[in-house]
Each structure stands twice: as C-alpha cells, then as structure tokens.
Coordinates of C-alpha atoms in Angstrom, one line a residue:
Chain B
M1 CA 34.3 -34.3 -17.3
T2 CA 32.9 -32.5 -20.5
C3 CA 32.9 -28.8 -20.6
N4 CA 28.6 -29.0 -19.8
D5 CA 29.4 -30.7 -16.6
F6 CA 32.1 -28.1 -15.5
D7 CA 29.7 -25.2 -16.7
S8 CA 26.8 -26.7 -14.4
L9 CA 29.0 -27.1 -11.6
L10 CA 31.1 -23.7 -12.0
C11 CA 28.6 -21.6 -9.7
D12 CA 29.2 -24.0 -6.7
F13 CA 32.9 -24.4 -7.6
L14 CA 33.1 -20.4 -7.2
D15 CA 31.3 -20.6 -4.1
G16 CA 33.6 -22.8 -2.7
K17 CA 31.1 -25.0 -1.9
L18 CA 32.7 -28.2 -3.8
A19 CA 35.0 -30.4 -1.7
G20 CA 37.3 -33.3 -2.2
E21 CA 37.2 -35.3 -5.7
R22 CA 34.8 -32.9 -7.4
R23 CA 37.1 -30.2 -6.6
L24 CA 39.9 -31.9 -7.8
V25 CA 37.8 -32.9 -11.1
M26 CA 37.3 -29.1 -11.7
E27 CA 40.6 -28.3 -11.2
S28 CA 42.1 -30.8 -13.9
H29 CA 39.7 -29.7 -16.2
L30 CA 40.4 -26.2 -15.8
A31 CA 44.0 -26.9 -16.4
H32 CA 43.3 -28.5 -19.8
C33 CA 40.4 -26.9 -21.0
F34 CA 41.0 -23.1 -22.6
V35 CA 37.7 -22.2 -23.0
C36 CA 36.5 -23.1 -19.4
S37 CA 39.5 -21.6 -18.0
E38 CA 38.6 -18.4 -19.5
L39 CA 35.2 -18.6 -18.4
T40 CA 36.4 -19.1 -14.9
R41 CA 38.6 -16.4 -14.9
D42 CA 35.9 -13.8 -16.3
S43 CA 33.6 -14.9 -13.7
R44 CA 36.2 -14.3 -11.0
E45 CA 36.8 -11.0 -12.5
A46 CA 33.2 -10.0 -12.4
L47 CA 32.6 -11.2 -9.1
A48 CA 35.8 -9.0 -8.0
L49 CA 34.4 -6.0 -9.6
M50 CA 30.9 -6.4 -7.8
D51 CA 32.6 -7.3 -4.6
R52 CA 34.5 -3.6 -4.9
S53 CA 31.4 -1.6 -6.3
S54 CA 29.9 0.3 -3.6
D55 CA 26.1 -0.2 -3.0
V56 CA 23.4 1.8 -4.3
E57 CA 22.4 4.8 -2.3
V58 CA 18.7 4.8 -2.0
P59 CA 17.7 8.6 -2.1
P60 CA 16.4 9.7 1.6
E61 CA 13.4 11.1 0.1
L62 CA 11.9 7.7 -1.2
V63 CA 10.4 6.1 1.9
T64 CA 8.4 9.0 2.6
K65 CA 7.3 9.4 -1.1
I66 CA 6.2 5.5 -1.0
L67 CA 4.4 6.3 2.5
Q68 CA 2.4 9.0 1.0
Q69 CA 1.1 7.8 -2.0
I70 CA -0.2 4.9 0.0
P71 CA -3.3 6.2 1.9
E72 CA -3.6 5.1 5.6
S73 CA -5.6 2.5 6.7
G74 CA -7.3 4.0 9.8
W75 CA -11.0 3.8 9.9
L76 CA -11.5 7.3 9.3
A77 CA -9.6 7.1 6.2
R78 CA -11.4 4.0 5.3
L79 CA -14.7 5.9 5.6
S80 CA -13.7 9.2 3.8
Q81 CA -12.7 6.9 0.9
G82 CA -15.6 4.8 0.6
F83 CA -19.2 5.4 0.0
F84 CA -19.5 8.6 2.3
A85 CA -16.4 10.4 0.5
P86 CA -18.4 13.2 -1.2
V87 CA -20.1 14.1 2.0
L88 CA -17.4 13.5 4.5
R89 CA -14.3 15.1 2.7
P90 CA -16.0 18.9 2.6
L91 CA -16.4 18.3 6.6
F92 CA -13.1 17.8 7.3
Q93 CA -11.9 21.2 5.7
P94 CA -10.7 23.4 8.5
R95 CA -12.6 26.3 8.1
V96 CA -15.9 24.1 8.3
V97 CA -14.4 22.8 11.9
M98 CA -13.8 26.5 12.9
G99 CA -17.3 27.5 12.0
A100 CA -19.0 24.7 14.1
M101 CA -16.9 25.4 16.9
L102 CA -18.0 29.0 16.8
T103 CA -21.5 28.1 16.6
V104 CA -21.0 25.9 20.0
L105 CA -19.3 29.1 21.9
S106 CA -22.2 31.5 20.5
L107 CA -25.0 29.0 21.2
S108 CA -23.2 28.3 24.9
M109 CA -23.0 32.2 25.5
M110 CA -26.9 32.8 24.5
T111 CA -27.9 29.8 26.9
R112 CA -26.0 31.2 29.6
C113 CA -27.5 34.8 28.8
A114 CA -31.2 33.1 29.0
G115 CA -30.3 31.7 32.5
V116 CA -30.5 27.9 31.4
P117 CA -28.6 26.2 34.2
K118 CA -25.0 24.4 33.7
R119 CA -26.1 21.4 35.2
A120 CA -27.3 18.5 33.1
L121 CA -30.4 20.0 31.6
T122 CA -33.9 18.4 31.4
A123 CA -36.7 18.9 29.1
A124 CA -38.2 21.4 32.0
D125 CA -35.2 23.7 31.6
L126 CA -36.0 24.0 27.8
D127 CA -39.5 24.9 28.3
P128 CA -40.3 27.9 26.4
V129 CA -42.1 29.6 29.3
R130 CA -39.7 29.1 31.5
V131 CA -36.9 30.8 29.2
V132 CA -39.1 33.6 28.3
G133 CA -40.0 34.2 31.7
A134 CA -36.3 34.0 32.8
L135 CA -35.3 36.4 30.1
D136 CA -38.1 38.8 31.1
D137 CA -37.0 38.7 34.6
K138 CA -33.5 39.7 33.8
V139 CA -34.6 42.2 31.6
H140 CA -36.8 44.1 34.2
R141 CA -34.0 43.3 36.6
G142 CA -31.4 45.2 34.5
W143 CA -33.6 47.7 33.9
E144 CA -34.3 48.9 37.5
R145 CA -30.3 48.3 38.2
S146 CA -29.8 51.1 35.8
V147 CA -32.4 53.4 36.8
K148 CA -31.1 52.9 40.4
T149 CA -27.8 53.5 39.4
Y150 CA -28.5 56.6 37.4
E151 CA -30.5 57.9 40.5
S152 CA -27.6 57.4 42.7
M153 CA -25.4 59.0 40.1
K154 CA -27.6 61.9 40.0
L155 CA -27.1 62.4 44.0
V156 CA -23.5 62.1 43.9
Y157 CA -23.1 64.4 41.3
E158 CA -25.4 67.0 43.0
V159 CA -23.4 66.7 46.4
Q160 CA -20.4 67.2 44.7
S161 CA -21.3 70.1 42.7
R162 CA -22.8 71.8 46.2
V163 CA -19.2 71.1 47.6
N164 CA -17.4 72.6 44.5
D165 CA -19.7 75.5 45.0
W166 CA -19.1 76.2 48.5
K167 CA -15.3 75.6 48.0
E168 CA -15.4 78.1 45.5
K169 CA -17.2 80.7 47.6
Q170 CA -14.6 80.4 50.3
R171 CA -11.7 81.2 48.1
E172 CA -13.5 84.3 46.9
E173 CA -14.0 85.3 50.1
D174 CA -10.4 84.4 51.4
E175 CA -9.2 86.4 48.0
E176 CA -11.6 89.5 49.0
S177 CA -10.2 89.7 52.4
K178 CA -6.4 89.6 51.1
K179 CA -7.3 92.2 48.7
L180 CA -8.8 94.7 51.2
P181 CA -5.5 95.5 53.3
K182 CA -3.1 95.6 50.3
V183 CA -5.5 98.5 48.7
Q184 CA -5.4 100.9 51.6
P185 CA -1.7 101.8 51.6
V186 CA -2.2 102.7 48.0
S187 CA -4.5 105.3 48.5
E188 CA -2.2 106.4 51.4
E189 CA 0.5 106.9 48.9
K190 CA -1.7 108.5 46.4
S191 CA -2.8 111.1 49.0
L192 CA 0.8 111.6 50.1
N193 CA 1.9 112.3 46.5
E194 CA -1.1 114.5 46.0
G195 CA 0.3 116.2 49.0
K196 CA 3.7 117.0 47.9
V197 CA 2.6 118.2 44.3
K198 CA 0.4 120.7 46.7
Chain U
M1 CA 27.4 -15.7 0.8
A2 CA 27.4 -15.5 4.4
T3 CA 25.6 -12.2 4.3
A4 CA 22.8 -14.1 2.2
V5 CA 22.2 -16.9 4.6
M6 CA 22.2 -14.0 7.6
N7 CA 19.8 -12.1 5.5
L8 CA 17.2 -14.9 5.2
V9 CA 17.6 -15.8 8.8
E10 CA 17.1 -12.5 9.9
H11 CA 14.2 -11.8 7.7
L12 CA 11.9 -14.9 7.4
P13 CA 10.1 -14.7 10.9
T14 CA 9.8 -10.7 10.9
D15 CA 8.7 -10.6 7.3
K16 CA 5.9 -13.3 8.3
S17 CA 4.7 -11.5 11.2
L18 CA 5.1 -8.1 9.5
V19 CA 2.7 -9.1 6.7
E20 CA 0.2 -10.6 9.0
R21 CA 0.2 -7.2 11.1
C22 CA -0.6 -5.2 7.9
L23 CA -3.2 -7.6 7.0
A24 CA -4.5 -6.9 10.2
G25 CA -4.5 -3.2 9.4
E26 CA -1.6 -1.8 11.5
D27 CA -0.3 1.3 10.4
L28 CA 2.9 0.6 11.7
A29 CA 3.7 -2.4 10.3
W30 CA 3.3 -1.1 6.9
D31 CA 6.0 1.6 7.5
E32 CA 8.3 -1.0 8.8
L33 CA 7.5 -3.1 5.6
V34 CA 8.6 -0.3 3.6
R35 CA 11.7 1.0 5.6
T36 CA 13.0 -2.6 5.4
H37 CA 12.5 -3.4 1.7
T38 CA 13.0 -0.3 -0.2
K39 CA 16.8 -0.7 -0.3
R40 CA 16.4 -4.4 -1.8
V41 CA 13.6 -3.0 -4.1
Y42 CA 15.6 0.5 -5.5
G43 CA 18.8 -1.6 -5.8
M44 CA 17.1 -3.7 -8.1
C45 CA 15.4 -1.1 -10.1
Y46 CA 18.3 1.2 -10.2
R47 CA 20.7 -1.7 -11.1
F48 CA 18.5 -2.8 -14.0
T49 CA 17.5 0.7 -15.6
N50 CA 20.7 2.5 -14.5
N51 CA 18.5 5.5 -14.2
A52 CA 17.6 7.0 -10.8
T53 CA 14.8 8.6 -11.6
E54 CA 13.0 5.9 -13.5
A55 CA 14.4 3.5 -10.4
Q56 CA 12.4 5.9 -8.1
D57 CA 9.2 5.5 -9.8
L58 CA 9.2 1.8 -10.7
T59 CA 10.1 1.6 -6.8
Q60 CA 7.3 3.4 -5.8
E61 CA 5.2 1.5 -8.3
V62 CA 6.3 -1.8 -6.8
F63 CA 5.1 -0.9 -3.2
L64 CA 1.7 0.2 -4.5
R65 CA 1.2 -3.3 -6.0
I66 CA 2.7 -4.8 -2.8
F67 CA 0.1 -2.9 -0.9
K68 CA -2.8 -3.7 -3.0
S69 CA -1.8 -7.4 -3.5
V70 CA -0.6 -8.4 -0.2
K71 CA -3.5 -10.1 0.8
S72 CA -2.8 -12.6 -2.4
F73 CA 0.6 -13.4 -0.7
R74 CA 0.4 -16.4 1.7
A75 CA 3.2 -16.8 4.0
D76 CA 3.5 -20.9 4.1
E77 CA 4.1 -20.8 0.2
G78 CA 7.3 -19.0 -0.1
N79 CA 9.0 -16.2 1.8
F80 CA 7.9 -12.8 1.4
T81 CA 11.3 -11.5 -0.3
T82 CA 10.9 -14.2 -3.0
W83 CA 7.5 -12.8 -3.5
M84 CA 8.7 -9.1 -3.7
A85 CA 11.5 -10.1 -6.0
R86 CA 8.9 -11.5 -8.6
L87 CA 6.6 -8.6 -8.2
T88 CA 9.8 -6.3 -8.8
R89 CA 11.2 -8.3 -11.4
N90 CA 7.9 -8.6 -13.8
L91 CA 7.6 -4.7 -13.2
L92 CA 11.2 -4.0 -14.7
I93 CA 10.6 -6.3 -17.6
D94 CA 7.0 -4.8 -18.3
H95 CA 9.1 -1.6 -18.0
Y96 CA 11.6 -2.7 -20.1
R97 CA 9.6 -3.7 -23.1
R98 CA 7.5 -0.7 -23.1
T99 CA 10.6 1.7 -23.4
R100 CA 12.7 0.0 -25.7
Q101 CA 11.7 2.2 -28.3
D102 CA 12.7 5.1 -26.4
R103 CA 16.1 3.8 -25.0
S104 CA 17.5 3.4 -29.1
T105 CA 17.5 7.5 -28.4
D106 CA 19.7 7.3 -25.4
S107 CA 18.6 10.5 -23.4
I108 CA 21.6 12.5 -21.0
E109 CA 18.8 12.6 -18.3
G110 CA 19.5 9.3 -16.7
Q111 CA 23.3 10.2 -17.0
L112 CA 23.1 13.4 -15.3
P113 CA 23.3 11.7 -11.8
M114 CA 26.6 10.0 -12.8
L115 CA 27.8 13.0 -14.3
E116 CA 27.2 14.9 -11.0
E117 CA 28.9 11.8 -8.8
K118 CA 32.2 11.8 -11.0
M119 CA 32.6 15.7 -10.4
T120 CA 32.1 15.3 -6.7
S121 CA 33.9 11.9 -6.0
S122 CA 37.4 13.6 -6.2
A123 CA 36.8 15.4 -2.6
R124 CA 36.3 11.7 -1.0
P125 CA 38.5 9.3 0.4
D126 CA 40.2 6.9 -1.7
G127 CA 38.2 3.8 -0.7
L128 CA 34.9 5.4 -1.5
V129 CA 36.2 6.3 -4.9
A130 CA 37.1 3.0 -5.9
G131 CA 33.9 2.0 -4.7
R132 CA 31.8 4.5 -7.1
E133 CA 34.1 4.0 -9.8
A134 CA 33.3 0.2 -9.8
R135 CA 29.9 0.9 -9.4
E136 CA 29.8 2.9 -12.5
Q137 CA 31.7 0.4 -14.4
L138 CA 29.4 -2.2 -13.1
Q139 CA 26.2 -0.3 -14.2
A140 CA 27.9 0.1 -17.7
G141 CA 28.8 -3.2 -17.9
L142 CA 25.3 -4.3 -16.9
Q143 CA 23.5 -2.2 -19.4
K144 CA 25.3 -4.4 -22.1
L145 CA 23.8 -7.5 -20.9
S146 CA 20.6 -9.1 -22.2
P147 CA 17.7 -8.4 -19.3
E148 CA 17.4 -12.2 -18.7
L149 CA 20.8 -12.1 -17.9
R150 CA 21.3 -8.7 -16.3
E151 CA 18.1 -9.9 -14.0
T152 CA 19.6 -13.1 -13.1
L153 CA 23.3 -11.3 -12.2
I154 CA 21.4 -8.5 -10.2
L155 CA 19.4 -11.4 -8.1
R156 CA 22.2 -13.5 -7.1
D157 CA 25.2 -11.4 -6.8
L158 CA 24.0 -8.3 -6.1
E159 CA 20.7 -8.7 -4.0
E160 CA 22.3 -12.1 -3.2
L161 CA 19.2 -14.5 -3.1
E162 CA 19.5 -18.3 -3.2
Y163 CA 19.7 -20.1 -6.6
R164 CA 16.2 -21.9 -5.3
E165 CA 14.7 -18.5 -4.5
I166 CA 15.8 -17.2 -8.1
A167 CA 14.8 -20.1 -9.9
D168 CA 11.0 -19.5 -7.9
V169 CA 11.3 -15.9 -8.9
L170 CA 12.0 -16.3 -12.8
K171 CA 10.3 -19.8 -12.9
I172 CA 13.1 -21.6 -14.5
P173 CA 15.0 -24.5 -13.5
E174 CA 18.0 -24.1 -11.0
G175 CA 20.5 -25.6 -13.6
T176 CA 19.2 -23.0 -16.0
V177 CA 19.8 -20.2 -13.2
K178 CA 23.3 -21.3 -12.9
S179 CA 24.0 -21.6 -16.8
R180 CA 22.8 -18.0 -17.2
L181 CA 24.8 -16.8 -14.2
N182 CA 28.1 -18.1 -15.8
R183 CA 27.3 -16.5 -19.0
A184 CA 26.2 -13.3 -17.2
R185 CA 29.3 -12.9 -15.4
A186 CA 31.4 -13.8 -18.5
E187 CA 29.6 -11.2 -20.6
L188 CA 29.9 -8.4 -17.9
A189 CA 34.0 -8.8 -17.4
R190 CA 34.2 -8.8 -21.2
A191 CA 32.2 -5.9 -21.4
V192 CA 33.7 -3.8 -18.5
R193 CA 37.3 -4.9 -20.1
K194 CA 36.4 -3.6 -23.6
E195 CA 34.9 -0.2 -22.1
Q196 CA 38.4 0.1 -20.4
L197 CA 40.2 -0.5 -23.2
G198 CA 37.7 2.2 -25.2
Q199 CA 39.0 4.8 -22.4
G200 CA 42.3 3.7 -22.5
I201 CA 42.7 4.6 -26.3
S202 CA 40.7 7.7 -26.1
K203 CA 43.0 9.2 -23.2
I204 CA 45.9 7.9 -25.5
R205 CA 44.7 9.9 -28.4
T206 CA 43.4 13.0 -26.3
A207 CA 47.3 12.8 -25.1
G208 CA 48.6 12.5 -28.4
G209 CA 46.7 15.2 -29.4
A210 CA 48.0 17.5 -26.8
L211 CA 51.6 16.6 -27.7
Q212 CA 50.7 17.4 -31.2
S213 CA 49.8 20.8 -30.7

C-alpha cells in the first residue's frame, strides 16, 4: 500500500467502514509510515474537537426576519404587487377604509330618513317622485306633530298656572284668617296700658 | 454518521412535498421550509464567516434566492438539501471573494459576540463551557483554512452531508472530496494546536511578568 492509497481510504477508515483485510492493511501501513500516522492522529484530533464543540445557536429573530423579507403569496398580495400596485396600495390605507365605512353609514342614515324601505330595493323605490313625496309627507307630518305638541303644552301650562293661582289665593286667605285673631289681643293690651297710664 | 443518515431519511420525503406545496403557492409550506432549514444554512454561514451579523445577512440572502429560484429545483434530479447547500456555498464563495480586501484589516465588530460569550460562559455548567470553548477553538481554526478546505470540512463534519452529496455540491469527484477532507482535518488540528501553544506562551509571559513585579 502506498501513501496515496492510504490517503484515499482514510475517510472510510475513520468512519469505521473498512472491515477485514482492508482494515488490517491500513493498520500495518500506519505502523510503518510516520507521515500517514501523523495525518491519522491529526484527523482524529480534529474530529474529536468538532464532536466536542457545541452547535451554532441560531439567533431567535432570524426566522422572523427571513419570513418578513419575502412577501406573502396570497392573491391579494400578488395583486397589490403587480400591475395595479399604484392604484391599490393607497386604497388599503386605514383612513381610506374608515372614510368608506363612514360614507356607507351616512348613506344608510339618509335613506332611512327618506323612507326608503329596508327590504330588497327595486327601481321603483328610488324613483325621485316617490322619494320627494315621502320626504314631503314626513316634513308635513313632523310640522303638524310639533304644532299639536305646542298647543297641548300651552293648555297644560294654562291649567297649571290657573291651579297655582288658586293655591296661592287659598294660602293668602288662610294666612289672613290666622292673623286676625292675633291682632285683637294686642289692641286689648294697648288699651289696658293706656288705662294704667291714665 | 448515524445522525447524517437519519437526517437524510427524515428530510427526503418531507422536503419534496414541502417544495411541491411551496410551488402550489401555499404560505404555510414556505414557513415550514424556512423553519426546517434555517439552522443548517445559518450554521454553514456562521462556520464559514465566523461573524454572526454577516451570517445572518447571508442566510437571509440565501432564502431570498431559494424563494426566487425554487421553481428551477426539480425533485427527481437531486435532493433539496444538496440544492440548498450548493446555493449557500456559491453565495459564501462570492461573499469571500467580495470581502477579501476588507478582511486584511480585521474588524473588531465580528469578534464582539465571541467576547461577550466568553464573559457570560463562566456562569454556565461545565459541559456547556467545554462545548463553547471547543467551538471557539474550532471557529478560530476554521478561519486559518483555505476556503476550499473550509467548505469541505463544514459540509462533511459539521453539516454531515454524504461524500456523494458534497461531490454534487462542489462539483468535484468524490475522491477529491476525501483527500481535501484529510488535508482540512490535519490543518485544522495543527492550527488549533498552534493557537493553544501561543495562548500558553502568552499566559506564561504574563505570569512571569506578574512574578517579576
């Protein structure tokens, strides 16, 4: 066996893959050749060091970084990166979505106010004549109702103030009737005093 | 060795289906692919560059390339691990050539993580300390090897690829892989021994200096 042969078999020898006669030949070469025995010793030392050495620790944030750098492959993402990107990107901003929702809300309030029914709409429901008619009707009814309320409020206040007046009168009369008997004794005393002085 | 075989048996069928699912546009498949292979890619990059920041950037670059070119990978031609290792290796060599000038002025930044590790390691159990020390010695030794020897050693002894797979990655005959491996191991052992000798001498010197004063 030459040193070249030894070199080409050394890996398998160290892996423990050589058996029988081939292994014996290797070992006998090792015993004679200083260069090859040194090579084997160094290789074993290096393998032992690598065995002892702990694994490389992957930084925990690395996977997240990798996943973040690559865009999602969903249809929305694909659409927003393609040809429509300049149009679609501003549309996905929160304030645009918020504005759109508020518009829908105010529209629904207006239609409710205009008396458009909630059921599935037909073209007839949105007929301007109908809408204006319904609005006019609403305004008239509202006006009548407020006038009625005002009138009845007026009556209620009138009755209330009348009752209050009566109550006031009653109280005044009561007080006067209480005052009268009190006044008389005072005049008697006065007359008595006058008599004493005399 | 046994773990290498286990890895292959474990990865072959899942990798194939994962790649197929990725190509079908499944988001979760890509997530899984990244999670499964980050350790290997980062390991290769870190071992090769000995710099955590560079290794992270390179790993990100590798996955970006995988994402862009996964369509060109055909499952029946070879296994995914080999394909990925080749991609990583090519990037590492490019990076090595690109930064050759910078490297002559050795920056301290890359060594900072190692210094920090040294400072915290005193509080850990003995086994871990020994493992970390060995890793530092190994890293320092690896940097002394030429890129050809370094990459061969990383692929075989640290990432545990088969000789056949390494030959496929590096596009060289299997015999060349083995002879490179012999040289790489021997040079690594010598580099580590030299380093230890240097440290021993400097320790003796500082001890001597302390005694004299």
